[in-house]
Coordinates of C-alpha atoms and ligand atoms in Angstrom, one line a residue:
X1 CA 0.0 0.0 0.0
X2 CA 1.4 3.4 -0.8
X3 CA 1.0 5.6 2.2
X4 CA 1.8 9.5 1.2
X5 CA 4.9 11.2 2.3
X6 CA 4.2 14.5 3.6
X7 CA 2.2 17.1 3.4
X8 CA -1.4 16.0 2.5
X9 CA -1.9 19.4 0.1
X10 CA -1.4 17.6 -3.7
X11 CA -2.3 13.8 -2.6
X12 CA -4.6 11.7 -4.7
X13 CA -8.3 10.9 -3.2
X14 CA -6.7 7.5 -3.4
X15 CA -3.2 7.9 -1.6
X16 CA -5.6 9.9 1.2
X17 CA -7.3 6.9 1.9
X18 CA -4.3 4.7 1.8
X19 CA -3.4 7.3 4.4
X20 CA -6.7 7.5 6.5
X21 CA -6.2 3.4 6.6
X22 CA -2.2 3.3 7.6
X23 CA -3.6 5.5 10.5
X24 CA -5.9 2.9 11.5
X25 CA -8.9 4.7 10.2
X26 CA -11.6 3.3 7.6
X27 CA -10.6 4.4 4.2
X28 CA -13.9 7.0 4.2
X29 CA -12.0 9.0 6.4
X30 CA -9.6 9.3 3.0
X31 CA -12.6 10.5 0.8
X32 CA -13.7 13.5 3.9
X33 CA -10.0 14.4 4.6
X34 CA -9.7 14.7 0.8
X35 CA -13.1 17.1 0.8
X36 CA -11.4 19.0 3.5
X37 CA -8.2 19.3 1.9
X38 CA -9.3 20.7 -1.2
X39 CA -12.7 21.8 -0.9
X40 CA -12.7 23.4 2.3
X41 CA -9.5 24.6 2.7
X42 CA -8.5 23.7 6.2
X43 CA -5.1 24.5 7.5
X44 CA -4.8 21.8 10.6
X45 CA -6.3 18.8 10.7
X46 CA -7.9 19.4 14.2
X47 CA -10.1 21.7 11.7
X48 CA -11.7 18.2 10.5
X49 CA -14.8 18.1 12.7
X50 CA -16.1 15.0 10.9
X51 CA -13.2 13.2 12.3
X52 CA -13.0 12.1 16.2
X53 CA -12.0 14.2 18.6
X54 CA -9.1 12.7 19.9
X55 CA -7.7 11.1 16.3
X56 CA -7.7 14.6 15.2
X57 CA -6.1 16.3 18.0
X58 CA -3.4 14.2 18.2
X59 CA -3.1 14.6 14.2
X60 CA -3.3 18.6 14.8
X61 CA 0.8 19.1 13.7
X62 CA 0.3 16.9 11.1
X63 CA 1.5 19.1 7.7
X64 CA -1.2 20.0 5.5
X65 CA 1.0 21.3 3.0
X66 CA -0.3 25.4 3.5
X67 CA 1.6 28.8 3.9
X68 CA 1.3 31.3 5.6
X69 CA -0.1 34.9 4.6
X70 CA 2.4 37.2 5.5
X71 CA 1.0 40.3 3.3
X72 CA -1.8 41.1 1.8
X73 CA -2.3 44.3 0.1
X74 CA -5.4 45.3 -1.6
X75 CA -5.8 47.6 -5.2
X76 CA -8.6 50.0 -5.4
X77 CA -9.9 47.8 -8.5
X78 CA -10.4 44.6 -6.1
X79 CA -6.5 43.3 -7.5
X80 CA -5.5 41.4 -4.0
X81 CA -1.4 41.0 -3.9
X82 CA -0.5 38.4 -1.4
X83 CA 3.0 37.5 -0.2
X84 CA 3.3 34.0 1.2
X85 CA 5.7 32.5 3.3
X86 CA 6.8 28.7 3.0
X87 CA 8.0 26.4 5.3
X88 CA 11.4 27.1 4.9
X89 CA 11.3 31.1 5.1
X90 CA 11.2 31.9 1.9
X91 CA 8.9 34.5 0.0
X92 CA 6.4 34.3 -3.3
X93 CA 4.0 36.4 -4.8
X94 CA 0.7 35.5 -5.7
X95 CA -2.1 37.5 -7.1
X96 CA -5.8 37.4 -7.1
X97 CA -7.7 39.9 -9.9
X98 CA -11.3 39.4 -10.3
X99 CA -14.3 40.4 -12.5
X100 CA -17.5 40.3 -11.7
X101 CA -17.7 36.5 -14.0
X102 CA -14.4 35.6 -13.0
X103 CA -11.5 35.1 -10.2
X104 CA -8.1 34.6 -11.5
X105 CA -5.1 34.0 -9.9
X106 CA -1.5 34.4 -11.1
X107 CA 0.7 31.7 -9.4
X108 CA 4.4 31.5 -9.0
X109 CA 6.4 28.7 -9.9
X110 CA 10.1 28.9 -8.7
X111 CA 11.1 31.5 -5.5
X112 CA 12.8 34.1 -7.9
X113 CA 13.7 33.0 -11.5
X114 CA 17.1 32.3 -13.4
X115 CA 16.0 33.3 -16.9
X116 CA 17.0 37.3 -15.9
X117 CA 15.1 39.0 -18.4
X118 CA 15.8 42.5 -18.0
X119 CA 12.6 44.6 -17.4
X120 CA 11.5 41.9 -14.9
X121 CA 12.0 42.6 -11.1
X122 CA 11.9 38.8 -10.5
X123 CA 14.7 37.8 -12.9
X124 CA 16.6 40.9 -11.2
X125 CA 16.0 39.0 -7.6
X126 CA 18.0 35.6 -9.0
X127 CA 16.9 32.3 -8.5
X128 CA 16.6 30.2 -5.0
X129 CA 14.3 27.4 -5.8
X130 CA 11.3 25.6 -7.4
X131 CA 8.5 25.3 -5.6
X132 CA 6.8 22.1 -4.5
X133 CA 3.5 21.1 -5.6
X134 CA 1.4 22.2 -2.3
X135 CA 3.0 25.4 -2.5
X136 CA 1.9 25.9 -6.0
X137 CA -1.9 24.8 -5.1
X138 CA -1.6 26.8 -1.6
X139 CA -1.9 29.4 -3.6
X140 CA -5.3 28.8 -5.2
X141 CA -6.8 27.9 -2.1
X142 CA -5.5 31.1 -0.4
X143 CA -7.4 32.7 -2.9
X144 CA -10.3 31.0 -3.1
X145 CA -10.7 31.3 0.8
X146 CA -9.4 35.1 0.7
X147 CA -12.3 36.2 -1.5
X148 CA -14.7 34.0 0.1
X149 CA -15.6 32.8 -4.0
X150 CA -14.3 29.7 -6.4
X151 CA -11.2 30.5 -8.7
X152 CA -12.2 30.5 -12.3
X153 CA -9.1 31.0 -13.9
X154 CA -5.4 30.3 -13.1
X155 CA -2.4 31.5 -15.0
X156 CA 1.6 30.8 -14.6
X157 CA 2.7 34.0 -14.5
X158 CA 3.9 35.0 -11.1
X159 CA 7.4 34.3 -10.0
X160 CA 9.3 31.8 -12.0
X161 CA 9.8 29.8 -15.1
X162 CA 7.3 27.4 -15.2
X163 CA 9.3 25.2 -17.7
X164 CA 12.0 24.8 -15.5
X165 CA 9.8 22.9 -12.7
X166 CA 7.7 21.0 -15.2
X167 CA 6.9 18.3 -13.4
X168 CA 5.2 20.4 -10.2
X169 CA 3.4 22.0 -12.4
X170 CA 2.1 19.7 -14.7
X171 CA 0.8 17.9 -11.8
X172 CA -0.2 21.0 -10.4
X173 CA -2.4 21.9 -13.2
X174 CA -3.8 18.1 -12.8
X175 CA -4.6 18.6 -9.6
X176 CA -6.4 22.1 -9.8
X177 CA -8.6 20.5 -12.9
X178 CA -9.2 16.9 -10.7
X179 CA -9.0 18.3 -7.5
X180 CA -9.9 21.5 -6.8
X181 CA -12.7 21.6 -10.0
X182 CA -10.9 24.3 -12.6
X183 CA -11.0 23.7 -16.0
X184 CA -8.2 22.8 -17.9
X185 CA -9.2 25.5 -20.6
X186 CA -9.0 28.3 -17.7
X187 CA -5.3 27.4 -17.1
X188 CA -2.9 29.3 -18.7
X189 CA 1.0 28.3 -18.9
X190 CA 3.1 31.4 -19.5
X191 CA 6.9 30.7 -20.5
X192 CA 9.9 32.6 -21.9
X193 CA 10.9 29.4 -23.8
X194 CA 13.4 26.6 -22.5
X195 CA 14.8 24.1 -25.3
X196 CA 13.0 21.2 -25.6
X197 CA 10.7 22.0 -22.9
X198 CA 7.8 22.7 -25.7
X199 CA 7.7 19.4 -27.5
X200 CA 7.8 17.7 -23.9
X201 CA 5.0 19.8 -22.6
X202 CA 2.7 19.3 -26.1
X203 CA 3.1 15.3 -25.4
X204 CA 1.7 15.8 -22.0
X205 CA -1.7 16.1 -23.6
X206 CA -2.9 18.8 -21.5
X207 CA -6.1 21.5 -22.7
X208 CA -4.1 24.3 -21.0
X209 CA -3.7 27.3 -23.4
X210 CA 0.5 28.1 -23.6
X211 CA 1.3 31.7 -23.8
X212 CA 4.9 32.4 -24.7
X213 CA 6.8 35.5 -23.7
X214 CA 8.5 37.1 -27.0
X215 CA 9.5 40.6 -26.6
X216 CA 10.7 41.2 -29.9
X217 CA 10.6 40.0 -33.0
X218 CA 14.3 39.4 -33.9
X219 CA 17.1 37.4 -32.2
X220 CA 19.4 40.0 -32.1
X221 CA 17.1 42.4 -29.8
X222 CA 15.3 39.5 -28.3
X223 CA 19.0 38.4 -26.6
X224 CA 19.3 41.4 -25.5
X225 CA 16.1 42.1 -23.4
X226 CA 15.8 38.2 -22.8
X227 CA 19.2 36.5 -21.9
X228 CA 18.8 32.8 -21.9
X229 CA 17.3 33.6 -25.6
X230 CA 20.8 33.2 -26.6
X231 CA 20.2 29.4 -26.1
X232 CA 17.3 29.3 -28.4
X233 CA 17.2 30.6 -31.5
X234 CA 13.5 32.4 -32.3
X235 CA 13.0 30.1 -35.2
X236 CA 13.5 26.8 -33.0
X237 CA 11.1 28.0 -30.7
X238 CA 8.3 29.6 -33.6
X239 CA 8.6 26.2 -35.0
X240 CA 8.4 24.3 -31.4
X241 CA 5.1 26.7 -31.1
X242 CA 3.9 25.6 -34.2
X243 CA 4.3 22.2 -33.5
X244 CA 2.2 22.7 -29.8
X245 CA -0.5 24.2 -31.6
X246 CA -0.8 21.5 -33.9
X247 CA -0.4 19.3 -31.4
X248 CA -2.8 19.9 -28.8
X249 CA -5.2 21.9 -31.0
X250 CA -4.8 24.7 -29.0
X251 CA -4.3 28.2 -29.7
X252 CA -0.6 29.9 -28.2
X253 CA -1.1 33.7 -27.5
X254 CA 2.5 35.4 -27.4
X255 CA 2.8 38.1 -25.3
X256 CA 4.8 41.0 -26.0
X257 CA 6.1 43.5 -23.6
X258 CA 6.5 47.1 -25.3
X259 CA 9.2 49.5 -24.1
X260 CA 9.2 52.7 -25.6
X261 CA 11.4 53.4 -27.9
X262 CA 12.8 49.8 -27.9
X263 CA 11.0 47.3 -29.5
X264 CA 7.4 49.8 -29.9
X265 CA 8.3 51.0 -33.1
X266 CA 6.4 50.2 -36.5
X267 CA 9.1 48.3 -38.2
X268 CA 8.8 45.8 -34.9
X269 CA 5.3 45.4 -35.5
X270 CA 6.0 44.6 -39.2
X271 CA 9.1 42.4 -38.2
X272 CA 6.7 40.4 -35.8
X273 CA 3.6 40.2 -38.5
X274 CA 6.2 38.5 -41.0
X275 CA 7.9 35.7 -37.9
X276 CA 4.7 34.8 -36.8
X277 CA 3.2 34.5 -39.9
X278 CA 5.6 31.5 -40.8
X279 CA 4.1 29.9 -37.0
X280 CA 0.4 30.7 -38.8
X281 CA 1.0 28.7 -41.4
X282 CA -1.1 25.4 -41.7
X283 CA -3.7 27.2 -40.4
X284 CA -2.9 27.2 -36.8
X285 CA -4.7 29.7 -34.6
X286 CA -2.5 32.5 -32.8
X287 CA -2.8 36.0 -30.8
X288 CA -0.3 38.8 -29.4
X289 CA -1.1 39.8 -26.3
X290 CA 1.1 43.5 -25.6
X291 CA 1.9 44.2 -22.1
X292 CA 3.0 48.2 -21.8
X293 CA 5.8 47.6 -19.8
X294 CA 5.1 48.2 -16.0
X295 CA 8.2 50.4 -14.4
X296 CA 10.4 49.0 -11.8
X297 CA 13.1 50.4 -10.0
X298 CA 15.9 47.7 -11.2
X299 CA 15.4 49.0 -14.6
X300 CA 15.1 52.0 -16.3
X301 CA 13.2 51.7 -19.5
X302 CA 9.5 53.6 -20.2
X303 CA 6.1 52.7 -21.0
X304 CA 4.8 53.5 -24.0
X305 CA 2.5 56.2 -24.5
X306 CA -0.5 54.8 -25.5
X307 CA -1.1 56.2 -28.9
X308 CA 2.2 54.3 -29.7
X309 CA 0.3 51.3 -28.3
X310 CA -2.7 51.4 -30.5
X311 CA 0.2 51.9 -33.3
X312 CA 1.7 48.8 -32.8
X313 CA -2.1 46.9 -32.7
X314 CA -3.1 48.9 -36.0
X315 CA 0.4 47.8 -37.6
X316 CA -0.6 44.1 -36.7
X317 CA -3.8 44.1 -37.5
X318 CA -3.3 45.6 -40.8
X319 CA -0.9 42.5 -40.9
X320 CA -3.7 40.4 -40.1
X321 CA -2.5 39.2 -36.8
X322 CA -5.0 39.5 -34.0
X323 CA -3.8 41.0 -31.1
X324 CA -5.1 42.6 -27.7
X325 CA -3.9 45.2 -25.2
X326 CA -3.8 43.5 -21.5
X327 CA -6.0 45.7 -19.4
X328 CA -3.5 47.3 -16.7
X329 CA -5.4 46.4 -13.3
X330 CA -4.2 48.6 -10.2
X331 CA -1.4 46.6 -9.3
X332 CA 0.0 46.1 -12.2
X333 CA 0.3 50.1 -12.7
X334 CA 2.1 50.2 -9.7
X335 CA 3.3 47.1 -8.5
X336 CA 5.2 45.0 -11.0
X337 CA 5.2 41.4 -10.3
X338 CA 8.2 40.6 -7.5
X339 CA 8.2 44.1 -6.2
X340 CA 5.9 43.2 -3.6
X341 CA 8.5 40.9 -1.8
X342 CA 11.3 43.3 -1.9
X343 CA 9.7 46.1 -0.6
X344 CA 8.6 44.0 2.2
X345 CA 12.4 42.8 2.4
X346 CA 13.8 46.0 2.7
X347 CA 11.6 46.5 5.7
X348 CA 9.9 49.6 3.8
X349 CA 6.5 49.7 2.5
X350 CA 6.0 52.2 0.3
X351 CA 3.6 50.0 -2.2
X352 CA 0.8 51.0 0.2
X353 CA 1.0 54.5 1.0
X354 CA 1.6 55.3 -2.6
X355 CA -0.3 53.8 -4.3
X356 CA -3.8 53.7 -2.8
X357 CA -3.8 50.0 -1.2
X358 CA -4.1 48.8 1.8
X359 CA -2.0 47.0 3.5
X360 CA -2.2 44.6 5.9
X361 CA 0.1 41.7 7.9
X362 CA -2.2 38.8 8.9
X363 CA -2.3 35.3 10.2
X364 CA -3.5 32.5 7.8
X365 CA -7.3 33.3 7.3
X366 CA -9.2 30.5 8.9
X367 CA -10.4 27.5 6.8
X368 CA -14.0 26.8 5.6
X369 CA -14.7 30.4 4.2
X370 CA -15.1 29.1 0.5
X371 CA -18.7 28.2 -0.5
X372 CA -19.1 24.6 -1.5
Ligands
SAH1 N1 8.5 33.1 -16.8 C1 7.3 33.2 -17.4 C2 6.2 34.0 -16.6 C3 6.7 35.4 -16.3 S1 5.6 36.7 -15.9 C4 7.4 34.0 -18.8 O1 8.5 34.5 -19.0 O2 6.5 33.9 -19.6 C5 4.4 36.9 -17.2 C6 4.7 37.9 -18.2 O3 5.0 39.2 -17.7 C7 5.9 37.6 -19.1 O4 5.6 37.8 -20.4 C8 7.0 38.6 -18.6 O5 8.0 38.8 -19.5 C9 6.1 39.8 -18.3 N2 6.7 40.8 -17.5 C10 7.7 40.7 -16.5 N3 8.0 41.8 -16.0 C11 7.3 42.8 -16.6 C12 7.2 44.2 -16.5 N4 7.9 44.9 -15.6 N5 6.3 44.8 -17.3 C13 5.6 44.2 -18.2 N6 5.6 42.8 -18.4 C14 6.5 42.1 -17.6

């Protein structure tokens, strides 16, 4: 019988009850720790009230697999930023934005990143470590039980590469669709690329909708924004997107950062028309999503003004290549992904005062506050 290791967070309905029976329980104990687990949330297991008293006090240390909410600061659109701590002391990021038809959450994959691309304040934090499976879920559920509603969507595109911890995500995204009920179509996989990573990801069979991080439509200026690009030539990984898409089906959106007066300018727009034209061919469905670059204090480009912005759509459009602006929520004006945790770092916290959240430091919230 295959009993678990720890925590509980990310275990099967069926390794639960190989669990609930190792501890000398019937195996329904499995299927109601499993409810509890992932449909209610609970932190401690001495929150299980379905379970006897004295079996679940004496289980109350046992590691659910949670963190714990160390920050949570609030935009005046509804945008909720959250900094988590993990067992070992160290700090991610995790977002919640909702609409009034949906609740998405951006998840972190790795504590800081390795791939140092060079407008993002994570790549300018370095890399420490992937994160386990519970500690990606943790995340949902944090959400989920901070907004009191049931996460729609979920997209990789907090802290970290998600390609370089492919296999705690993968079952990750598993687990949210088995588990905790999100469909696989709301789950999206954002990456800057990783050789061979593509192909291996495409043969995983997933219904996950890959968005990959471009930035420019040429090696030469790509390298230079995007270090670890040099390891990947853009037409390996245009054809390696091509080959996902036919594939799985699925459509790949590439997003597209725009700094002013870098890679912003018409003849970019053209330039990226033309390379992923040669990924369009065969009739596979694509879309540019452009991200006016949100400042951070590591680096010193400029956003875009947004005539430029609408510019660069009506050059690509004209190209026939759909594309979209992503809406800037409040946090994203003014907090940039991995800014959060080093302003709390530096023991400041200037995100707050200016910038119209609020701020607060809190325990865990307590378990059960998610509607069933
Ligand atoms: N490692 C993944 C997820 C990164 S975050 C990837 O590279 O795709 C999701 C997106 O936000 C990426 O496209 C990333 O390049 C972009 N991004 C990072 N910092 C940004 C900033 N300061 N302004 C605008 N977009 C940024």
């Amino acid at each position: 019988m295959s009993v678990p290791s720890l925590p509980l967070l990310g275990q099967s309905l069926s390794a639960l009850k190989d669990w609930a029976v190792a501890q000398g329980q019937p195996a329904y104990r499995g299927q109601q720790l499993y409810d509890w687990v992932y449909q209610k949330g609970i932190r401690s297991l001495d929150q299980v009230t379905v379970f006897p008293k004295a079996w679940r006090e004496g289980l109350q240390n046992y590691p659910v697999g949670r963190s714990q909410l160390v920050q949570r600061m609030e935009a005046r659109d509804g945008t909720v930023k959250y900094l988590l701590g993990l067992a070992d002391g160290q700090l991610i990021e995790t977002v919640g934005i909702p609409t009034s038809r949906r609740l998405t959450v951006c998840v972190s994959s790795q504590v800081g990143c390795p791939m140092a691309c060079d407008f993002c304040a994570t790549g300018k934090m370095g890399y420490r470590r992937n994160l386990e499976l519970h500690e990606i879920l943790d995340q949902v559920l944090t959400v989920q039980e901070d907004f009191g509603r049931r996460v729609s969507h979920v997209v990789f595109m907090g802290m970290g590469e998600p390609l370089l911890n492919r296999e705690a995500v993968v079952q990750a995204i598993r687990s949210l669709n088995q588990d905790i009920g999100i469909s696989q179509r709301h789950i999206t996989l954002s990456t800057v690329g990783v050789p061979r990573q593509i192909a291996w990801l495409a043969e995983q069979d997933l219904q996950i909708t890959l968005a990959v991080s471009l930035h420019a439509p040429n090696q030469a200026l790509r390298q230079q924004l995007i270090p670890s690009a040099a390891h990947y030539p853009l037409e390996s990984l245009i054809e390696d997107c091509r080959h996902y898409m036919l594939r799985s089906g699925r459509r790949v959106s590439f997003e597209y950062t725009l700094l002013a007066g870098v890679n912003d300018l018409p003849i970019h727009a053209r330039q990226l028309a033309e390379l992923l034209r040669s990924a369009g061919r065969s009739g596979v469905q694509l879309h540019v999503n452009l991200i006016p670059y949100n400042p951070i204090s590591e680096a010193d480009y400029q956003r875009p003004h947004p005539s430029r912005v609408e510019e660069f759509v009506r050059q690509l459009e004209q190209h026939h290549v759909q594309a979209s602006v992503r809406q800037t929520r409040g946090l994203d004006r003014n907090a940039a992904c991995g800014q959060l945790r080093g302003s709390f770092l530096q023991n400041r916290s200037p995100l707050a005062s200016n910038l119209g959240m609020t701020s607060r430091s809190q325990e865990g919230p307590t378990a059960g506050a998610v509607p069933s």
